[in-house]
C-alpha cells in the first residue's frame, strides 16, 4: 500500500485549504464517468496560474498611470457602475491523457467570471481554486470558445495521487463486496478512497473495520477516513468517530496522524458542516480556551495550527 | 348521529364548564355531540369552554333573544336524532343521558321524556337526592306550576314500562326526538327573554296527541335560582309569553275567559311603560300577531285533543265545560265576545327542504374552507352546490347565510339562489371569514324567501386556520476567512442564522387530506434590503509589459475598492430565496413540512449563511500616455464590510398553486466588518406578519451594482520602468 505521508507536504499558509478540496474532490470523484465517452478528452493536468490569476478586475477599464483615475480605452473616466470580474490566467501541462486526443500537451488558459460578492455558504472554488493557485487536477478538457473556461468536471487531486488515475478508471462502478474489501488494501489510493466512501454511504463501515483501517493508513488516506466518517457518522456513531480523532491528537501521536486528523476534520467542517457539527458536539478539543489549540501538539505544527485557527475562530 | 346535547346558556360563568365537563364524563360511549346554544353571552364563558373542550361546538345569537329562541337555535343546528335540552347549570348523574336517549327511542319519538330533577349545589357541584322533583304540573288558569310526587303520577302503561305521565315538564332538562319537536312547531321562536316555553311545548305535546313521560331513574341536577343574578327578565316579556301560550293552546271561548281573568289580575307597574304592563304585553302580542296566529292555526288544525281534555286528564278545575252534556260549541257561544278577532288561516304548508354540498361532494370530511389571508390579502374559496330535496312545482328562492358569521358567500354575508323544481344543483361559493373554534361550527343556512324565512336546510362547515405559528431565528456562528470567502467558520454553530417555522392546523381533528388542505405546507420566505458590500485592497505592485518604454512612471491609488449595492432600480425589499425555491426561501423537504396537527406534521427548518466572495487581490491594467504599460495588482486584502437587512416569514404555502400566506415575521441584520473579530448576525424576536413577503424575483436576479474606485487620497508611484 502506498501511503504518502502528509508531513511531506509543505506547510505553507493555505496549503491545508488545497488539501481539504483535494480530499473532498477525491471522495466525490466518480471514476466511472471518466473516459466513459471515448470522444471526450479527459486529462490529468498541472496548473501554473499567473500571479494575478484569481484577482478581481474591471474589464474594459484601466488605471491612468498619470492621474491614478480609472479610465476607459478612450481615456475618458470609466463608468462607476462597471461589472467586476475575476480573471483566470495561466498555463497548464498535461500529465496523463485518459481518453480522447487533447489539442496540445501544454497551453495557456484565460477567462473571466463575474464577481459575485454576495454568496451563500461556501463553494469548493472559494476554498481553493486550482486555476487561481497551483494544483493537479483530473478534468474534462473542452475546446472552448474564447473567454470561457475550457475545463469542467474539475477534481483536485491530493499530492502524488495523479499517478493512479489511469489505473483506477476501469474499476467497476458497482463493485462486489469482495472487490470492495480488496480495494481497502489496494496500493491505489483512489480505489481505497472509493471503497471507504461506498462503505460509509452504505452504512457498512463499522467500528472494528475503522480501527483496523486506522491501524494501517496514514497521510491523505487517513484524512479521507476521518472525513467520510464525519460526513456519514450515523452508522458508526459519534463516539467512534471522535475516538479516532482523539487517538490522532493524543500526546505522542505521530505528526502525520495529527495532520491527517486536522485535514479530515477541517474538510468535514467546510463541506459537511451539519453532520460534522452533530458528530463533534461537545468534543473538548474544539472548546476554547482549554482545547487543543492551546496544546503543544497543535501549536508546534503550522499545518495543524492553521486548521484549528479555522475550526475555533475568535 | 344518535343524540345532541344542547346546552342553552347566557353568562353562566364557570358553571357552564362544569356542566359541559359532567356531560362529557357521563355520556362517554354514546354517539352524541355537545352543542352550546349561546344567547349572546358576554362573560367569555363560552369561549373558555370551547378552548378547553375541543369536541364541543357552539352556535350563537349576536344579540339576546331569550331562552326559547336559543333552544331552537340549538335544535336547528344539532346533528342528532334525539335532542336533549339542558340549562348551562346542570349536572347529569352517570348514565342518565344515555337513559333519556333510550327512552326517547323506545317511544319511537312519540313522547317527551322528562327526568327526575334534583337540587344542585353549585359550590360543591353535588346533587342533593333528597330534593327531587318528578312530575310537573300547571294550572292553566294562572299558569302557575308545581311539582308532583311520583306516587301521584299515572303510570304510562304497558307500552312504556317504568314511565309516568307528567302534565308538563321543566325546561332545564328534557329529551325528545327531532321529529317530535318539528311536529310540535318547536319551542316558540318568538317568546321573549324567559318563561313558559316549557309549559307551552308540553301543552302542545299533549294536545297534539303525544305524551310527556317521566323517567324517575334518569336524574339530572339543576341549580335553582332564587333570583336572576346574571340577567334581568322584564315582566312584560313574561306576560307576553303567557299570552302567546294561551292564544295557541286555547280555543276562542277559553281564550276569552283566560284573557279577561288575566287582565283583571293585579299587575304591577312597568318601568318605562306608562301604559302599564298589560297594555305593553298586549302591544307586543299584536306586533307578533301574524306568527302566533300561524302557529295557532297549525296546532288547532292538527290537534286531536283540546284544553278540556287536558284539564280533565290531569284533574284541573279550569277549563271545564259548564255542565255535563254541554258541547264545546255551546260553550263557545256562551262565552264573552272576544276582544280580538284572530283569523283562522289554513295550516301552513311545510317549508321546502334542500341538500347542500360543500366542495361539491356529499362527504362531510371535506366540508372545510381555509381562513382568508391578510398578508398578502387572499380569500380561498370552496365551490359548493345546493338543490331542492323536496318536491315542489315552481322554483324556490333561498337565501344563504351563516348565522355564526364565520362564512362569506364568498365576499358577501348572504347570497340568494333560485333552485329549480328539477332538483338540479345550483353552484355557489364560500370563503372563511372567522376561524372555527370547533369542527363544524360554521353553518351554511338556507332560508326560504328571505333571511328570516323558514330554514330549508343547513350544512356545517369548518373554517380552518393555522394557529400557534412561529418563526424562530437563532443567531449562528462568527465570521472568518476561508480561502476567498468571508463566511461562518468554526463550531458549534455552522450557519449565520438558523430558522424554524411552525404552525398548527386548527381546529383539532380537521382532516388534512381533503383537497382544500392536502397541499398546504408550512414554509419559510425571506426578503432582503439595504445591502451594501465594500471590499478594499492595498499594497499595489506592477508587472510591466515588456513593450512599455523604459522610464515609464505609473501612479495609482494606494487603496482600491469595490462597492456593491442592490440595483436601486429594483424595488426593495427583494425576495431572497435560494436558487430554485422561488417564492420560498428553501424548498427542501426539511424546510417545507406539513402543519403540526396533521399526520407527519413537523417544524420546518432551514438556515442562512450569507458570505462574501472576496478575491485575495485586485488587478487592473495601467496605462501611460494612452497605452497599456503593465498590470497593477493590489496584493493585500484590506477590509470587507457587509450590511444587509433581512425579514424572514413563517408562511403557509400551497404546493399546487404556489400561493402563500404569511403568518409571522422576524427580522435579522448583518453588520459585518472583517477587520473586527467576533462578527455575527443579529436576530430579533418574531411578531405577527405585518407585510406581504416579496414574491420575486429572487435577489440573484435583482442585479447588483458594483462601483469600483480608488479609496482615499493616498497614491503610490512605482519606480520608473527599468
PDB file of C-alpha atoms in Angstrom, chain B residues 11-184:
ATOM      1  CA  UNK B  11     -73.439  34.326  31.005  1.00  0.00           C
ATOM      2  CA  UNK B  12     -73.276  31.119  33.005  1.00  0.00           C
ATOM      3  CA  UNK B  13     -69.706  31.772  34.097  1.00  0.00           C
ATOM      4  CA  UNK B  14     -67.790  28.807  35.489  1.00  0.00           C
ATOM      5  CA  UNK B  15     -70.923  26.687  35.822  1.00  0.00           C
ATOM      6  CA  UNK B  16     -71.026  26.197  32.067  1.00  0.00           C
ATOM      7  CA  UNK B  17     -67.650  24.482  32.017  1.00  0.00           C
ATOM      8  CA  UNK B  18     -68.668  22.231  34.882  1.00  0.00           C
ATOM      9  CA  UNK B  19     -71.877  21.357  33.092  1.00  0.00           C
ATOM     10  CA  UNK B  20     -70.003  20.500  29.903  1.00  0.00           C
ATOM     11  CA  UNK B  21     -67.395  18.541  31.785  1.00  0.00           C
ATOM     12  CA  UNK B  22     -70.042  16.488  33.551  1.00  0.00           C
ATOM     13  CA  UNK B  23     -71.930  15.887  30.325  1.00  0.00           C
ATOM     14  CA  UNK B  24     -68.768  14.638  28.661  1.00  0.00           C
ATOM     15  CA  UNK B  25     -67.918  12.394  31.581  1.00  0.00           C
ATOM     16  CA  UNK B  26     -71.359  10.924  31.994  1.00  0.00           C
ATOM     17  CA  UNK B  27     -72.122  10.251  28.355  1.00  0.00           C
ATOM     18  CA  UNK B  28     -68.987   8.515  27.142  1.00  0.00           C
ATOM     19  CA  UNK B  29     -69.637   5.767  24.662  1.00  0.00           C
ATOM     20  CA  UNK B  30     -72.795   7.424  23.429  1.00  0.00           C
ATOM     21  CA  UNK B  31     -72.852   8.601  19.822  1.00  0.00           C
ATOM     22  CA  UNK B  32     -73.578  12.190  20.671  1.00  0.00           C
ATOM     23  CA  UNK B  33     -72.431  15.718  20.256  1.00  0.00           C
ATOM     24  CA  UNK B  34     -72.453  18.605  22.659  1.00  0.00           C
ATOM     25  CA  UNK B  35     -73.669  21.869  21.211  1.00  0.00           C
ATOM     26  CA  UNK B  36     -73.747  25.125  23.125  1.00  0.00           C
ATOM     27  CA  UNK B  37     -76.596  27.412  22.172  1.00  0.00           C
ATOM     28  CA  UNK B  38     -75.288  30.766  23.275  1.00  0.00           C
ATOM     29  CA  UNK B  39     -77.719  33.613  23.740  1.00  0.00           C
ATOM     30  CA  UNK B  40     -75.025  36.260  23.175  1.00  0.00           C
ATOM     31  CA  UNK B  41     -73.014  35.665  26.347  1.00  0.00           C
ATOM     32  CA  UNK B  42     -70.586  38.405  27.207  1.00  0.00           C
ATOM     33  CA  UNK B  43     -68.691  36.830  30.099  1.00  0.00           C
ATOM     34  CA  UNK B  44     -66.287  34.748  28.000  1.00  0.00           C
ATOM     35  CA  UNK B  45     -67.617  31.511  29.441  1.00  0.00           C
ATOM     36  CA  UNK B  46     -68.420  30.004  26.055  1.00  0.00           C
ATOM     37  CA  UNK B  47     -65.042  30.850  24.576  1.00  0.00           C
ATOM     38  CA  UNK B  48     -63.350  29.325  27.618  1.00  0.00           C
ATOM     39  CA  UNK B  49     -65.321  26.129  27.212  1.00  0.00           C
ATOM     40  CA  UNK B  50     -64.556  25.888  23.507  1.00  0.00           C
ATOM     41  CA  UNK B  51     -60.862  26.273  24.178  1.00  0.00           C
ATOM     42  CA  UNK B  52     -60.921  23.633  26.871  1.00  0.00           C
ATOM     43  CA  UNK B  53     -63.266  21.060  25.419  1.00  0.00           C
ATOM     44  CA  UNK B  54     -62.408  20.674  21.774  1.00  0.00           C
ATOM     45  CA  UNK B  55     -65.219  18.252  20.849  1.00  0.00           C
ATOM     46  CA  UNK B  56     -67.761  20.868  21.853  1.00  0.00           C
ATOM     47  CA  UNK B  57     -69.079  23.323  19.321  1.00  0.00           C
ATOM     48  CA  UNK B  58     -71.335  26.295  19.636  1.00  0.00           C
ATOM     49  CA  UNK B  59     -73.886  28.419  17.881  1.00  0.00           C
ATOM     50  CA  UNK B  60     -74.574  31.922  18.956  1.00  0.00           C
ATOM     51  CA  UNK B  61     -77.053  34.728  18.808  1.00  0.00           C
ATOM     52  CA  UNK B  62     -75.416  38.027  18.049  1.00  0.00           C
ATOM     53  CA  UNK B  63     -77.828  39.696  20.479  1.00  0.00           C
ATOM     54  CA  UNK B  64     -80.010  38.348  23.225  1.00  0.00           C
ATOM     55  CA  UNK B  65     -83.198  36.644  22.118  1.00  0.00           C
ATOM     56  CA  UNK B  66     -84.225  34.700  25.180  1.00  0.00           C
ATOM     57  CA  UNK B  67     -84.500  31.146  26.374  1.00  0.00           C
ATOM     58  CA  UNK B  68     -86.971  29.742  23.873  1.00  0.00           C
ATOM     59  CA  UNK B  69     -85.354  31.053  20.651  1.00  0.00           C
ATOM     60  CA  UNK B  70     -81.980  29.927  21.977  1.00  0.00           C
ATOM     61  CA  UNK B  71     -83.210  26.381  22.451  1.00  0.00           C
ATOM     62  CA  UNK B  72     -84.438  26.455  18.871  1.00  0.00           C
ATOM     63  CA  UNK B  73     -81.152  27.857  17.642  1.00  0.00           C
ATOM     64  CA  UNK B  74     -79.539  24.796  19.152  1.00  0.00           C
ATOM     65  CA  UNK B  75     -82.143  22.457  17.753  1.00  0.00           C
ATOM     66  CA  UNK B  76     -81.787  23.829  14.238  1.00  0.00           C
ATOM     67  CA  UNK B  77     -78.059  23.297  14.320  1.00  0.00           C
ATOM     68  CA  UNK B  78     -77.990  19.937  16.068  1.00  0.00           C
ATOM     69  CA  UNK B  79     -76.976  16.817  14.196  1.00  0.00           C
ATOM     70  CA  UNK B  80     -78.530  14.241  16.466  1.00  0.00           C
ATOM     71  CA  UNK B  81     -81.854  12.483  16.076  1.00  0.00           C
ATOM     72  CA  UNK B  82     -82.560  12.713  19.793  1.00  0.00           C
ATOM     73  CA  UNK B  83     -82.323  16.182  21.280  1.00  0.00           C
ATOM     74  CA  UNK B  84     -81.564  16.684  24.953  1.00  0.00           C
ATOM     75  CA  UNK B  85     -82.002  20.223  26.172  1.00  0.00           C
ATOM     76  CA  UNK B  86     -80.091  21.204  29.281  1.00  0.00           C
ATOM     77  CA  UNK B  87     -79.520  24.503  31.042  1.00  0.00           C
ATOM     78  CA  UNK B  88     -75.926  25.613  31.437  1.00  0.00           C
ATOM     79  CA  UNK B  89     -76.007  24.823  35.156  1.00  0.00           C
ATOM     80  CA  UNK B  90     -76.880  21.141  35.245  1.00  0.00           C
ATOM     81  CA  UNK B  91     -75.199  18.018  36.486  1.00  0.00           C
ATOM     82  CA  UNK B  92     -76.467  14.768  34.958  1.00  0.00           C
ATOM     83  CA  UNK B  93     -75.934  11.667  37.043  1.00  0.00           C
ATOM     84  CA  UNK B  94     -73.939   8.924  35.314  1.00  0.00           C
ATOM     85  CA  UNK B  95     -75.983   7.029  32.758  1.00  0.00           C
ATOM     86  CA  UNK B  96     -78.867   9.469  32.813  1.00  0.00           C
ATOM     87  CA  UNK B  97     -78.147  10.982  29.419  1.00  0.00           C
ATOM     88  CA  UNK B  98     -77.997   7.590  27.743  1.00  0.00           C
ATOM     89  CA  UNK B  99     -81.162   6.559  29.557  1.00  0.00           C
ATOM     90  CA  UNK B 100     -83.051   9.561  28.274  1.00  0.00           C
ATOM     91  CA  UNK B 101     -81.898   8.784  24.744  1.00  0.00           C
ATOM     92  CA  UNK B 102     -83.019   5.173  25.078  1.00  0.00           C
ATOM     93  CA  UNK B 103     -86.395   6.239  26.437  1.00  0.00           C
ATOM     94  CA  UNK B 104     -86.995   8.627  23.557  1.00  0.00           C
ATOM     95  CA  UNK B 105     -86.057   5.886  21.120  1.00  0.00           C
ATOM     96  CA  UNK B 106     -88.183   3.271  22.910  1.00  0.00           C
ATOM     97  CA  UNK B 107     -91.217   5.505  22.449  1.00  0.00           C
ATOM     98  CA  UNK B 108     -90.437   5.861  18.754  1.00  0.00           C
ATOM     99  CA  UNK B 109     -90.187   9.578  19.169  1.00  0.00           C
ATOM    100  CA  UNK B 110     -93.794   9.990  20.276  1.00  0.00           C
ATOM    101  CA  UNK B 111     -93.117  11.305  23.765  1.00  0.00           C
ATOM    102  CA  UNK B 112     -91.188  13.983  25.535  1.00  0.00           C
ATOM    103  CA  UNK B 113     -89.116  12.386  28.305  1.00  0.00           C
ATOM    104  CA  UNK B 114     -88.512  14.321  31.480  1.00  0.00           C
ATOM    105  CA  UNK B 115     -86.054  13.142  34.146  1.00  0.00           C
ATOM    106  CA  UNK B 116     -86.033  13.456  37.893  1.00  0.00           C
ATOM    107  CA  UNK B 117     -84.727  16.909  38.703  1.00  0.00           C
ATOM    108  CA  UNK B 118     -82.684  17.204  41.886  1.00  0.00           C
ATOM    109  CA  UNK B 119     -81.229  20.290  43.510  1.00  0.00           C
ATOM    110  CA  UNK B 120     -77.639  21.003  42.580  1.00  0.00           C
ATOM    111  CA  UNK B 121     -75.295  22.739  44.995  1.00  0.00           C
ATOM    112  CA  UNK B 122     -73.209  24.786  42.545  1.00  0.00           C
ATOM    113  CA  UNK B 123     -70.427  25.418  45.040  1.00  0.00           C
ATOM    114  CA  UNK B 124     -69.873  21.763  45.850  1.00  0.00           C
ATOM    115  CA  UNK B 125     -71.074  20.640  42.437  1.00  0.00           C
ATOM    116  CA  UNK B 126     -73.084  17.992  44.196  1.00  0.00           C
ATOM    117  CA  UNK B 127     -76.621  16.802  43.585  1.00  0.00           C
ATOM    118  CA  UNK B 128     -78.948  16.543  46.580  1.00  0.00           C
ATOM    119  CA  UNK B 129     -81.172  13.487  46.050  1.00  0.00           C
ATOM    120  CA  UNK B 130     -83.332  14.499  48.991  1.00  0.00           C
ATOM    121  CA  UNK B 131     -84.654  17.455  46.991  1.00  0.00           C
ATOM    122  CA  UNK B 132     -86.105  15.733  43.951  1.00  0.00           C
ATOM    123  CA  UNK B 133     -88.900  16.703  41.605  1.00  0.00           C
ATOM    124  CA  UNK B 134     -90.710  14.210  39.406  1.00  0.00           C
ATOM    125  CA  UNK B 135     -93.899  15.269  37.681  1.00  0.00           C
ATOM    126  CA  UNK B 136     -94.565  18.863  36.777  1.00  0.00           C
ATOM    127  CA  UNK B 137     -97.986  20.380  36.859  1.00  0.00           C
ATOM    128  CA  UNK B 138     -99.500  23.562  35.559  1.00  0.00           C
ATOM    129  CA  UNK B 139    -102.660  25.419  36.434  1.00  0.00           C
ATOM    130  CA  UNK B 140    -103.952  26.567  33.071  1.00  0.00           C
ATOM    131  CA  UNK B 141    -105.882  29.420  34.605  1.00  0.00           C
ATOM    132  CA  UNK B 142    -102.929  31.019  36.368  1.00  0.00           C
ATOM    133  CA  UNK B 143    -100.146  29.160  34.578  1.00  0.00           C
ATOM    134  CA  UNK B 144     -98.604  28.502  37.980  1.00  0.00           C
ATOM    135  CA  UNK B 145     -96.503  25.352  38.087  1.00  0.00           C
ATOM    136  CA  UNK B 146     -95.661  22.828  40.772  1.00  0.00           C
ATOM    137  CA  UNK B 147     -94.023  19.520  41.416  1.00  0.00           C
ATOM    138  CA  UNK B 148     -95.882  16.282  41.501  1.00  0.00           C
ATOM    139  CA  UNK B 149     -94.869  13.345  43.653  1.00  0.00           C
ATOM    140  CA  UNK B 150     -94.174  10.080  41.901  1.00  0.00           C
ATOM    141  CA  UNK B 151     -96.991   8.299  43.665  1.00  0.00           C
ATOM    142  CA  UNK B 152     -99.423  10.931  42.385  1.00  0.00           C
ATOM    143  CA  UNK B 153     -98.489  10.225  38.775  1.00  0.00           C
ATOM    144  CA  UNK B 154    -100.244   7.894  36.410  1.00  0.00           C
ATOM    145  CA  UNK B 155     -98.103   5.044  35.050  1.00  0.00           C
ATOM    146  CA  UNK B 156     -97.669   5.329  31.334  1.00  0.00           C
ATOM    147  CA  UNK B 157     -98.914   1.825  30.665  1.00  0.00           C
ATOM    148  CA  UNK B 158     -97.519  -1.380  29.316  1.00  0.00           C
ATOM    149  CA  UNK B 159     -96.092   0.264  26.240  1.00  0.00           C
ATOM    150  CA  UNK B 160     -93.922   2.460  28.440  1.00  0.00           C
ATOM    151  CA  UNK B 161     -92.895   0.430  31.491  1.00  0.00           C
ATOM    152  CA  UNK B 162     -91.270   2.428  34.250  1.00  0.00           C
ATOM    153  CA  UNK B 163     -92.514   5.723  32.867  1.00  0.00           C
ATOM    154  CA  UNK B 164     -95.176   8.044  34.234  1.00  0.00           C
ATOM    155  CA  UNK B 165     -97.395  10.616  32.660  1.00  0.00           C
ATOM    156  CA  UNK B 166     -96.474  14.161  33.561  1.00  0.00           C
ATOM    157  CA  UNK B 167     -98.756  17.103  32.776  1.00  0.00           C
ATOM    158  CA  UNK B 168     -95.745  19.209  31.849  1.00  0.00           C
ATOM    159  CA  UNK B 169     -92.004  19.357  32.225  1.00  0.00           C
ATOM    160  CA  UNK B 170     -89.493  21.857  33.475  1.00  0.00           C
ATOM    161  CA  UNK B 171     -87.278  23.260  30.730  1.00  0.00           C
ATOM    162  CA  UNK B 172     -83.941  22.801  32.440  1.00  0.00           C
ATOM    163  CA  UNK B 173     -83.642  19.197  31.284  1.00  0.00           C
ATOM    164  CA  UNK B 174     -85.777  17.388  28.757  1.00  0.00           C
ATOM    165  CA  UNK B 175     -85.370  14.975  25.861  1.00  0.00           C
ATOM    166  CA  UNK B 176     -87.353  14.402  22.713  1.00  0.00           C
ATOM    167  CA  UNK B 177     -86.875  13.400  19.125  1.00  0.00           C
ATOM    168  CA  UNK B 178     -86.124  15.891  16.429  1.00  0.00           C
ATOM    169  CA  UNK B 179     -89.200  14.643  14.582  1.00  0.00           C
ATOM    170  CA  UNK B 180     -91.481  15.300  17.520  1.00  0.00           C
ATOM    171  CA  UNK B 181     -90.037  18.758  18.097  1.00  0.00           C
ATOM    172  CA  UNK B 182     -90.622  19.691  14.484  1.00  0.00           C
ATOM    173  CA  UNK B 183     -94.134  18.213  14.573  1.00  0.00           C
ATOM    174  CA  UNK B 184     -94.951  20.433  17.552  1.00  0.00           C
TER     175      UNK B 184
END
